[in-house]
PDB file of N, CA and C in Angstrom:
ATOM      1  N   MET H  93       3.840 -75.057 -75.249  1.00 61.00           N
ATOM      2  CA  MET H  93       3.236 -74.545 -76.466  1.00 61.00           C
ATOM      3  C   MET H  93       1.729 -74.797 -76.418  1.00 61.00           C
ATOM      4  N   ALA H  94       0.972 -73.822 -76.854  1.00 77.00           N
ATOM      5  CA  ALA H  94      -0.484 -73.930 -76.840  1.00 77.00           C
ATOM      6  C   ALA H  94      -0.946 -74.958 -77.881  1.00 77.00           C
ATOM      7  N   ARG H  95      -2.071 -75.567 -77.588  1.00 87.00           N
ATOM      8  CA  ARG H  95      -2.642 -76.513 -78.536  1.00 87.00           C
ATOM      9  C   ARG H  95      -3.186 -75.762 -79.736  1.00 87.00           C
ATOM     10  N   LEU H  96      -3.042 -76.349 -80.881  1.00 79.00           N
ATOM     11  CA  LEU H  96      -3.512 -75.715 -82.109  1.00 79.00           C
ATOM     12  C   LEU H  96      -4.923 -76.174 -82.433  1.00 79.00           C
ATOM     13  N   SER H  97      -5.708 -75.265 -82.989  1.00 84.00           N
ATOM     14  CA  SER H  97      -7.055 -75.627 -83.426  1.00 84.00           C
ATOM     15  C   SER H  97      -6.944 -76.449 -84.709  1.00 84.00           C
ATOM     16  N   GLY H  98      -8.038 -77.026 -85.116  1.00 87.00           N
ATOM     17  CA  GLY H  98      -8.048 -77.824 -86.339  1.00 87.00           C
ATOM     18  C   GLY H  98      -7.680 -76.990 -87.558  1.00 87.00           C
ATOM     19  N   LEU H  99      -8.175 -75.768 -87.604  1.00 91.00           N
ATOM     20  CA  LEU H  99      -7.886 -74.879 -88.722  1.00 91.00           C
ATOM     21  C   LEU H  99      -6.410 -74.489 -88.742  1.00 91.00           C
ATOM     22  N   GLN H 100      -5.847 -74.238 -87.575  1.00 91.00           N
ATOM     23  CA  GLN H 100      -4.420 -73.904 -87.492  1.00 91.00           C
ATOM     24  C   GLN H 100      -3.570 -75.080 -87.968  1.00 91.00           C
ATOM     25  N   ARG H 101      -3.968 -76.283 -87.590  1.00 94.00           N
ATOM     26  CA  ARG H 101      -3.245 -77.471 -88.041  1.00 94.00           C
ATOM     27  C   ARG H 101      -3.333 -77.615 -89.559  1.00 94.00           C
ATOM     28  N   ASP H 102      -4.511 -77.301 -90.116  1.00 95.00           N
ATOM     29  CA  ASP H 102      -4.680 -77.367 -91.565  1.00 95.00           C
ATOM     30  C   ASP H 102      -3.765 -76.380 -92.282  1.00 95.00           C
ATOM     31  N   VAL H 103      -3.645 -75.177 -91.735  1.00 95.00           N
ATOM     32  CA  VAL H 103      -2.784 -74.152 -92.337  1.00 95.00           C
ATOM     33  C   VAL H 103      -1.326 -74.607 -92.286  1.00 95.00           C
ATOM     34  N   LEU H 104      -0.894 -75.108 -91.138  1.00 94.00           N
ATOM     35  CA  LEU H 104       0.488 -75.597 -91.022  1.00 94.00           C
ATOM     36  C   LEU H 104       0.748 -76.771 -91.959  1.00 94.00           C
ATOM     37  N   SER H 105      -0.224 -77.636 -92.075  1.00 96.00           N
ATOM     38  CA  SER H 105      -0.089 -78.787 -92.964  1.00 96.00           C
ATOM     39  C   SER H 105       0.075 -78.331 -94.417  1.00 96.00           C
ATOM     40  N   LEU H 106      -0.731 -77.363 -94.830  1.00 97.00           N
ATOM     41  CA  LEU H 106      -0.628 -76.844 -96.194  1.00 97.00           C
ATOM     42  C   LEU H 106       0.732 -76.191 -96.414  1.00 97.00           C
ATOM     43  N   TYR H 107       1.210 -75.441 -95.424  1.00 96.00           N
ATOM     44  CA  TYR H 107       2.520 -74.793 -95.533  1.00 96.00           C
ATOM     45  C   TYR H 107       3.628 -75.832 -95.707  1.00 96.00           C
ATOM     46  N   ARG H 108       3.565 -76.894 -94.920  1.00 96.00           N
ATOM     47  CA  ARG H 108       4.569 -77.958 -95.032  1.00 96.00           C
ATOM     48  C   ARG H 108       4.499 -78.649 -96.394  1.00 96.00           C
ATOM     49  N   GLN H 109       3.282 -78.891 -96.872  1.00 97.00           N
ATOM     50  CA  GLN H 109       3.119 -79.508 -98.193  1.00 97.00           C
ATOM     51  C   GLN H 109       3.733 -78.627 -99.275  1.00 97.00           C
ATOM     52  N   CYS H 110       3.546 -77.317 -99.141  1.00 95.00           N
ATOM     53  CA  CYS H 110       4.122 -76.383-100.118  1.00 95.00           C
ATOM     54  C   CYS H 110       5.646 -76.466-100.106  1.00 95.00           C
ATOM     55  N   LEU H 111       6.220 -76.487 -98.911  1.00 95.00           N
ATOM     56  CA  LEU H 111       7.678 -76.552 -98.816  1.00 95.00           C
ATOM     57  C   LEU H 111       8.212 -77.893 -99.326  1.00 95.00           C
ATOM     58  N   ARG H 112       7.462 -78.961 -99.119  1.00 96.00           N
ATOM     59  CA  ARG H 112       7.885 -80.263 -99.653  1.00 96.00           C
ATOM     60  C   ARG H 112       7.800 -80.283-101.179  1.00 96.00           C
ATOM     61  N   ALA H 113       6.783 -79.628-101.717  1.00 94.00           N
ATOM     62  CA  ALA H 113       6.611 -79.594-103.173  1.00 94.00           C
ATOM     63  C   ALA H 113       7.759 -78.850-103.842  1.00 94.00           C
ATOM     64  N   VAL H 114       8.363 -77.917-103.131  1.00 94.00           N
ATOM     65  CA  VAL H 114       9.506 -77.165-103.669  1.00 94.00           C
ATOM     66  C   VAL H 114      10.637 -78.118-104.036  1.00 94.00           C
ATOM     67  N   LYS H 115      10.808 -79.175-103.271  1.00 93.00           N
ATOM     68  CA  LYS H 115      11.898 -80.127-103.502  1.00 93.00           C
ATOM     69  C   LYS H 115      11.741 -80.882-104.825  1.00 93.00           C
ATOM     70  N   GLU H 116      10.535 -80.897-105.367  1.00 92.00           N
ATOM     71  CA  GLU H 116      10.274 -81.595-106.624  1.00 92.00           C
ATOM     72  C   GLU H 116      10.608 -80.735-107.842  1.00 92.00           C
ATOM     73  N   LYS H 117      10.886 -79.458-107.614  1.00 93.00           N
ATOM     74  CA  LYS H 117      11.157 -78.529-108.711  1.00 93.00           C
ATOM     75  C   LYS H 117      12.639 -78.505-109.053  1.00 93.00           C
ATOM     76  N   PRO H 118      12.984 -78.010-110.240  1.00 93.00           N
ATOM     77  CA  PRO H 118      14.405 -77.930-110.624  1.00 93.00           C
ATOM     78  C   PRO H 118      15.189 -77.089-109.607  1.00 93.00           C
ATOM     79  N   ALA H 119      16.413 -77.503-109.347  1.00 93.00           N
ATOM     80  CA  ALA H 119      17.237 -76.825-108.346  1.00 93.00           C
ATOM     81  C   ALA H 119      17.396 -75.339-108.649  1.00 93.00           C
ATOM     82  N   SER H 120      17.418 -74.984-109.911  1.00 93.00           N
ATOM     83  CA  SER H 120      17.639 -73.587-110.287  1.00 93.00           C
ATOM     84  C   SER H 120      16.448 -72.689-109.951  1.00 93.00           C
ATOM     85  N   THR H 121      15.256 -73.277-109.765  1.00 93.00           N
ATOM     86  CA  THR H 121      14.067 -72.452-109.494  1.00 93.00           C
ATOM     87  C   THR H 121      13.451 -72.707-108.125  1.00 93.00           C
ATOM     88  N   ARG H 122      14.041 -73.571-107.330  1.00 94.00           N
ATOM     89  CA  ARG H 122      13.467 -73.892-106.020  1.00 94.00           C
ATOM     90  C   ARG H 122      13.323 -72.660-105.140  1.00 94.00           C
ATOM     91  N   GLU H 123      14.317 -71.800-105.186  1.00 94.00           N
ATOM     92  CA  GLU H 123      14.264 -70.600-104.346  1.00 94.00           C
ATOM     93  C   GLU H 123      13.055 -69.737-104.709  1.00 94.00           C
ATOM     94  N   ASN H 124      12.729 -69.639-106.001  1.00 94.00           N
ATOM     95  CA  ASN H 124      11.559 -68.861-106.433  1.00 94.00           C
ATOM     96  C   ASN H 124      10.271 -69.455-105.864  1.00 94.00           C
ATOM     97  N   PHE H 125      10.153 -70.773-105.917  1.00 94.00           N
ATOM     98  CA  PHE H 125       8.955 -71.433-105.388  1.00 94.00           C
ATOM     99  C   PHE H 125       8.860 -71.262-103.868  1.00 94.00           C
ATOM    100  N   ARG H 126       9.989 -71.411-103.184  1.00 95.00           N
ATOM    101  CA  ARG H 126      10.009 -71.259-101.728  1.00 95.00           C
ATOM    102  C   ARG H 126       9.631 -69.831-101.332  1.00 95.00           C
ATOM    103  N   ASP H 127      10.207 -68.841-102.011  1.00 94.00           N
ATOM    104  CA  ASP H 127       9.888 -67.442-101.727  1.00 94.00           C
ATOM    105  C   ASP H 127       8.425 -67.136-102.000  1.00 94.00           C
ATOM    106  N   PHE H 128       7.891 -67.714-103.083  1.00 94.00           N
ATOM    107  CA  PHE H 128       6.486 -67.504-103.423  1.00 94.00           C
ATOM    108  C   PHE H 128       5.577 -68.056-102.323  1.00 94.00           C
ATOM    109  N   ALA H 129       5.859 -69.282-101.888  1.00 94.00           N
ATOM    110  CA  ALA H 129       5.037 -69.911-100.840  1.00 94.00           C
ATOM    111  C   ALA H 129       5.100 -69.085 -99.556  1.00 94.00           C
ATOM    112  N   ARG H 130       6.287 -68.710 -99.161  1.00 95.00           N
ATOM    113  CA  ARG H 130       6.445 -67.926 -97.936  1.00 95.00           C
ATOM    114  C   ARG H 130       5.700 -66.600 -98.020  1.00 95.00           C
ATOM    115  N   SER H 131       5.817 -65.936 -99.155  1.00 95.00           N
ATOM    116  CA  SER H 131       5.155 -64.632 -99.283  1.00 95.00           C
ATOM    117  C   SER H 131       3.638 -64.772 -99.262  1.00 95.00           C
ATOM    118  N   GLU H 132       3.110 -65.843 -99.851  1.00 93.00           N
ATOM    119  CA  GLU H 132       1.660 -66.057 -99.827  1.00 93.00           C
ATOM    120  C   GLU H 132       1.153 -66.243 -98.395  1.00 93.00           C
ATOM    121  N   PHE H 133       1.898 -66.990 -97.592  1.00 95.00           N
ATOM    122  CA  PHE H 133       1.472 -67.209 -96.212  1.00 95.00           C
ATOM    123  C   PHE H 133       1.686 -65.959 -95.364  1.00 95.00           C
ATOM    124  N   ARG H 134       2.800 -65.287 -95.554  1.00 95.00           N
ATOM    125  CA  ARG H 134       3.075 -64.069 -94.768  1.00 95.00           C
ATOM    126  C   ARG H 134       2.076 -62.965 -95.070  1.00 95.00           C
ATOM    127  N   GLN H 135       1.582 -62.937 -96.277  1.00 95.00           N
ATOM    128  CA  GLN H 135       0.621 -61.921 -96.693  1.00 95.00           C
ATOM    129  C   GLN H 135      -0.631 -61.945 -95.803  1.00 95.00           C
ATOM    130  N   HIS H 136      -0.951 -63.098 -95.244  1.00 94.00           N
ATOM    131  CA  HIS H 136      -2.180 -63.248 -94.468  1.00 94.00           C
ATOM    132  C   HIS H 136      -1.932 -63.569 -92.992  1.00 94.00           C
ATOM    133  N   MET H 137      -0.721 -63.338 -92.521  1.00 92.00           N
ATOM    134  CA  MET H 137      -0.400 -63.662 -91.122  1.00 92.00           C
ATOM    135  C   MET H 137      -1.209 -62.852 -90.116  1.00 92.00           C
ATOM    136  N   GLU H 138      -1.567 -61.637 -90.449  1.00 93.00           N
ATOM    137  CA  GLU H 138      -2.286 -60.771 -89.522  1.00 93.00           C
ATOM    138  C   GLU H 138      -3.793 -61.000 -89.537  1.00 93.00           C
ATOM    139  N   LEU H 139      -4.235 -61.975 -90.298  1.00 93.00           N
ATOM    140  CA  LEU H 139      -5.656 -62.283 -90.384  1.00 93.00           C
ATOM    141  C   LEU H 139      -6.183 -62.723 -89.020  1.00 93.00           C
ATOM    142  N   ASN H 140      -7.357 -62.262 -88.662  1.00 92.00           N
ATOM    143  CA  ASN H 140      -7.975 -62.631 -87.388  1.00 92.00           C
ATOM    144  C   ASN H 140      -8.193 -64.148 -87.342  1.00 92.00           C
ATOM    145  N   LYS H 141      -7.732 -64.780 -86.275  1.00 89.00           N
ATOM    146  CA  LYS H 141      -7.841 -66.240 -86.134  1.00 89.00           C
ATOM    147  C   LYS H 141      -9.282 -66.718 -86.082  1.00 89.00           C
ATOM    148  N   LYS H 142     -10.209 -65.814 -85.802  1.00 92.00           N
ATOM    149  CA  LYS H 142     -11.616 -66.202 -85.714  1.00 92.00           C
ATOM    150  C   LYS H 142     -12.385 -65.928 -87.003  1.00 92.00           C
ATOM    151  N   ASP H 143     -11.691 -65.493 -88.033  1.00 94.00           N
ATOM    152  CA  ASP H 143     -12.315 -65.243 -89.329  1.00 94.00           C
ATOM    153  C   ASP H 143     -12.310 -66.554 -90.129  1.00 94.00           C
ATOM    154  N   PHE H 144     -13.130 -67.484 -89.666  1.00 94.00           N
ATOM    155  CA  PHE H 144     -13.119 -68.847 -90.194  1.00 94.00           C
ATOM    156  C   PHE H 144     -13.435 -68.928 -91.684  1.00 94.00           C
ATOM    157  N   GLY H 145     -14.395 -68.143 -92.124  1.00 96.00           N
ATOM    158  CA  GLY H 145     -14.777 -68.174 -93.534  1.00 96.00           C
ATOM    159  C   GLY H 145     -13.626 -67.806 -94.448  1.00 96.00           C
ATOM    160  N   THR H 146     -12.922 -66.740 -94.096  1.00 96.00           N
ATOM    161  CA  THR H 146     -11.788 -66.299 -94.908  1.00 96.00           C
ATOM    162  C   THR H 146     -10.659 -67.320 -94.861  1.00 96.00           C
ATOM    163  N   ILE H 147     -10.397 -67.864 -93.692  1.00 95.00           N
ATOM    164  CA  ILE H 147      -9.324 -68.852 -93.551  1.00 95.00           C
ATOM    165  C   ILE H 147      -9.629 -70.097 -94.379  1.00 95.00           C
ATOM    166  N   GLU H 148     -10.875 -70.557 -94.316  1.00 97.00           N
ATOM    167  CA  GLU H 148     -11.252 -71.739 -95.096  1.00 97.00           C
ATOM    168  C   GLU H 148     -11.149 -71.454 -96.597  1.00 97.00           C
ATOM    169  N   TYR H 149     -11.554 -70.248 -96.994  1.00 97.00           N
ATOM    170  CA  TYR H 149     -11.434 -69.865 -98.403  1.00 97.00           C
ATOM    171  C   TYR H 149      -9.963 -69.884 -98.834  1.00 97.00           C
ATOM    172  N   LEU H 150      -9.090 -69.288 -98.018  1.00 97.00           N
ATOM    173  CA  LEU H 150      -7.667 -69.238 -98.346  1.00 97.00           C
ATOM    174  C   LEU H 150      -7.049 -70.635 -98.372  1.00 97.00           C
ATOM    175  N   LEU H 151      -7.504 -71.518 -97.497  1.00 97.00           N
ATOM    176  CA  LEU H 151      -7.021 -72.904 -97.522  1.00 97.00           C
ATOM    177  C   LEU H 151      -7.404 -73.589 -98.834  1.00 97.00           C
ATOM    178  N   ARG H 152      -8.661 -73.414 -99.252  1.00 98.00           N
ATOM    179  CA  ARG H 152      -9.100 -74.017-100.522  1.00 98.00           C
ATOM    180  C   ARG H 152      -8.293 -73.460-101.689  1.00 98.00           C
ATOM    181  N   ARG H 153      -8.120 -72.136-101.696  1.00 97.00           N
ATOM    182  CA  ARG H 153      -7.346 -71.494-102.761  1.00 97.00           C
ATOM    183  C   ARG H 153      -5.891 -71.972-102.752  1.00 97.00           C
ATOM    184  N   GLY H 154      -5.322 -72.100-101.561  1.00 96.00           N
ATOM    185  CA  GLY H 154      -3.944 -72.560-101.434  1.00 96.00           C
ATOM    186  C   GLY H 154      -3.770 -73.984-101.914  1.00 96.00           C
ATOM    187  N   ARG H 155      -4.731 -74.841-101.610  1.00 97.00           N
ATOM    188  CA  ARG H 155      -4.650 -76.238-102.069  1.00 97.00           C
ATOM    189  C   ARG H 155      -4.722 -76.323-103.586  1.00 97.00           C
ATOM    190  N   LYS H 156      -5.598 -75.492-104.179  1.00 97.00           N
ATOM    191  CA  LYS H 156      -5.701 -75.474-105.641  1.00 97.00           C
ATOM    192  C   LYS H 156      -4.402 -74.976-106.265  1.00 97.00           C
ATOM    193  N   GLN H 157      -3.824 -73.919-105.675  1.00 94.00           N
ATOM    194  CA  GLN H 157      -2.553 -73.404-106.190  1.00 94.00           C
ATOM    195  C   GLN H 157      -1.459 -74.464-106.070  1.00 94.00           C
ATOM    196  N   LEU H 158      -1.433 -75.154-104.949  1.00 95.00           N
ATOM    197  CA  LEU H 158      -0.425 -76.198-104.746  1.00 95.00           C
ATOM    198  C   LEU H 158      -0.569 -77.283-105.807  1.00 95.00           C
ATOM    199  N   ASP H 159      -1.789 -77.715-106.078  1.00 95.00           N
ATOM    200  CA  ASP H 159      -2.004 -78.724-107.119  1.00 95.00           C
ATOM    201  C   ASP H 159      -1.513 -78.234-108.477  1.00 95.00           C
ATOM    202  N   THR H 160      -1.766 -76.962-108.762  1.00 94.00           N
ATOM    203  CA  THR H 160      -1.322 -76.386-110.029  1.00 94.00           C
ATOM    204  C   THR H 160       0.196 -76.357-110.112  1.00 94.00           C
ATOM    205  N   TYR H 161       0.847 -75.893-109.057  1.00 92.00           N
ATOM    206  CA  TYR H 161       2.296 -75.741-109.074  1.00 92.00           C
ATOM    207  C   TYR H 161       3.035 -77.076-108.956  1.00 92.00           C
ATOM    208  N   ARG H 162       2.359 -78.115-108.521  1.00 92.00           N
ATOM    209  CA  ARG H 162       2.980 -79.448-108.474  1.00 92.00           C
ATOM    210  C   ARG H 162       3.118 -80.051-109.865  1.00 92.00           C
ATOM    211  N   ASP H 163       2.362 -79.546-110.813  1.00 90.00           N
ATOM    212  CA  ASP H 163       2.404 -80.047-112.182  1.00 90.00           C
ATOM    213  C   ASP H 163       3.839 -79.985-112.712  1.00 90.00           C
ATOM    214  N   GLU H 164       4.264 -81.048-113.355  1.00 87.00           N
ATOM    215  CA  GLU H 164       5.640 -81.120-113.867  1.00 87.00           C
ATOM    216  C   GLU H 164       5.923 -80.071-114.927  1.00 87.00           C
ATOM    217  N   GLY H 165       4.883 -79.597-115.594  1.00 89.00           N
ATOM    218  CA  GLY H 165       5.065 -78.589-116.645  1.00 89.00           C
ATOM    219  C   GLY H 165       5.403 -77.220-116.077  1.00 89.00           C
ATOM    220  N   ILE H 166       5.106 -76.987-114.825  1.00 87.00           N
ATOM    221  CA  ILE H 166       5.405 -75.713-114.187  1.00 87.00           C
ATOM    222  C   ILE H 166       6.852 -75.781-113.692  1.00 87.00           C
ATOM    223  N   GLN H 167       7.726 -75.034-114.332  1.00 86.00           N
ATOM    224  CA  GLN H 167       9.142 -75.080-113.992  1.00 86.00           C
ATOM    225  C   GLN H 167       9.615 -73.886-113.170  1.00 86.00           C
ATOM    226  N   ASN H 168       8.849 -72.783-113.193  1.00 88.00           N
ATOM    227  CA  ASN H 168       9.264 -71.589-112.472  1.00 88.00           C
ATOM    228  C   ASN H 168       8.033 -70.772-112.096  1.00 88.00           C
ATOM    229  N   VAL H 169       8.193 -69.923-111.119  1.00 85.00           N
ATOM    230  CA  VAL H 169       7.121 -69.046-110.680  1.00 85.00           C
ATOM    231  C   VAL H 169       7.738 -67.691-110.375  1.00 85.00           C
ATOM    232  N   SER H 170       6.977 -66.649-110.656  1.00 77.00           N
ATOM    233  CA  SER H 170       7.481 -65.309-110.342  1.00 77.00           C
ATOM    234  C   SER H 170       6.301 -64.420-109.954  1.00 77.00           C
ATOM    235  N   ARG H 171       6.611 -63.350-109.300  1.00 66.00           N
ATOM    236  CA  ARG H 171       5.582 -62.397-108.856  1.00 66.00           C
ATOM    237  C   ARG H 171       5.502 -61.266-109.831  1.00 66.00           C
TER     238      ARG H 171
END
C-alpha cells in the first residue's frame, strides 16, 4: 500500500471520527448519521489530490460539522 500524505491521513482521521461519533447517537438514528457522513465524503471523492486549498477548507468544514453533530441535543440528521 502506498504511503499516505499528511492531508490524506487527516481526511481518513476525520472520517473515522465521524463514524465513531455515530455510536454516540440513539440506535434508531445511527443509520441516518452514518449515511450522512458517507455521502459527505463520497461527494468529494473525485476531488484532485493536489487541490490543497479546497481539501483544507473541506477538512475545516467537516470538523465544524462533526462538532455540531456531536452535540447531545442533535438526535437526528436528514438530507
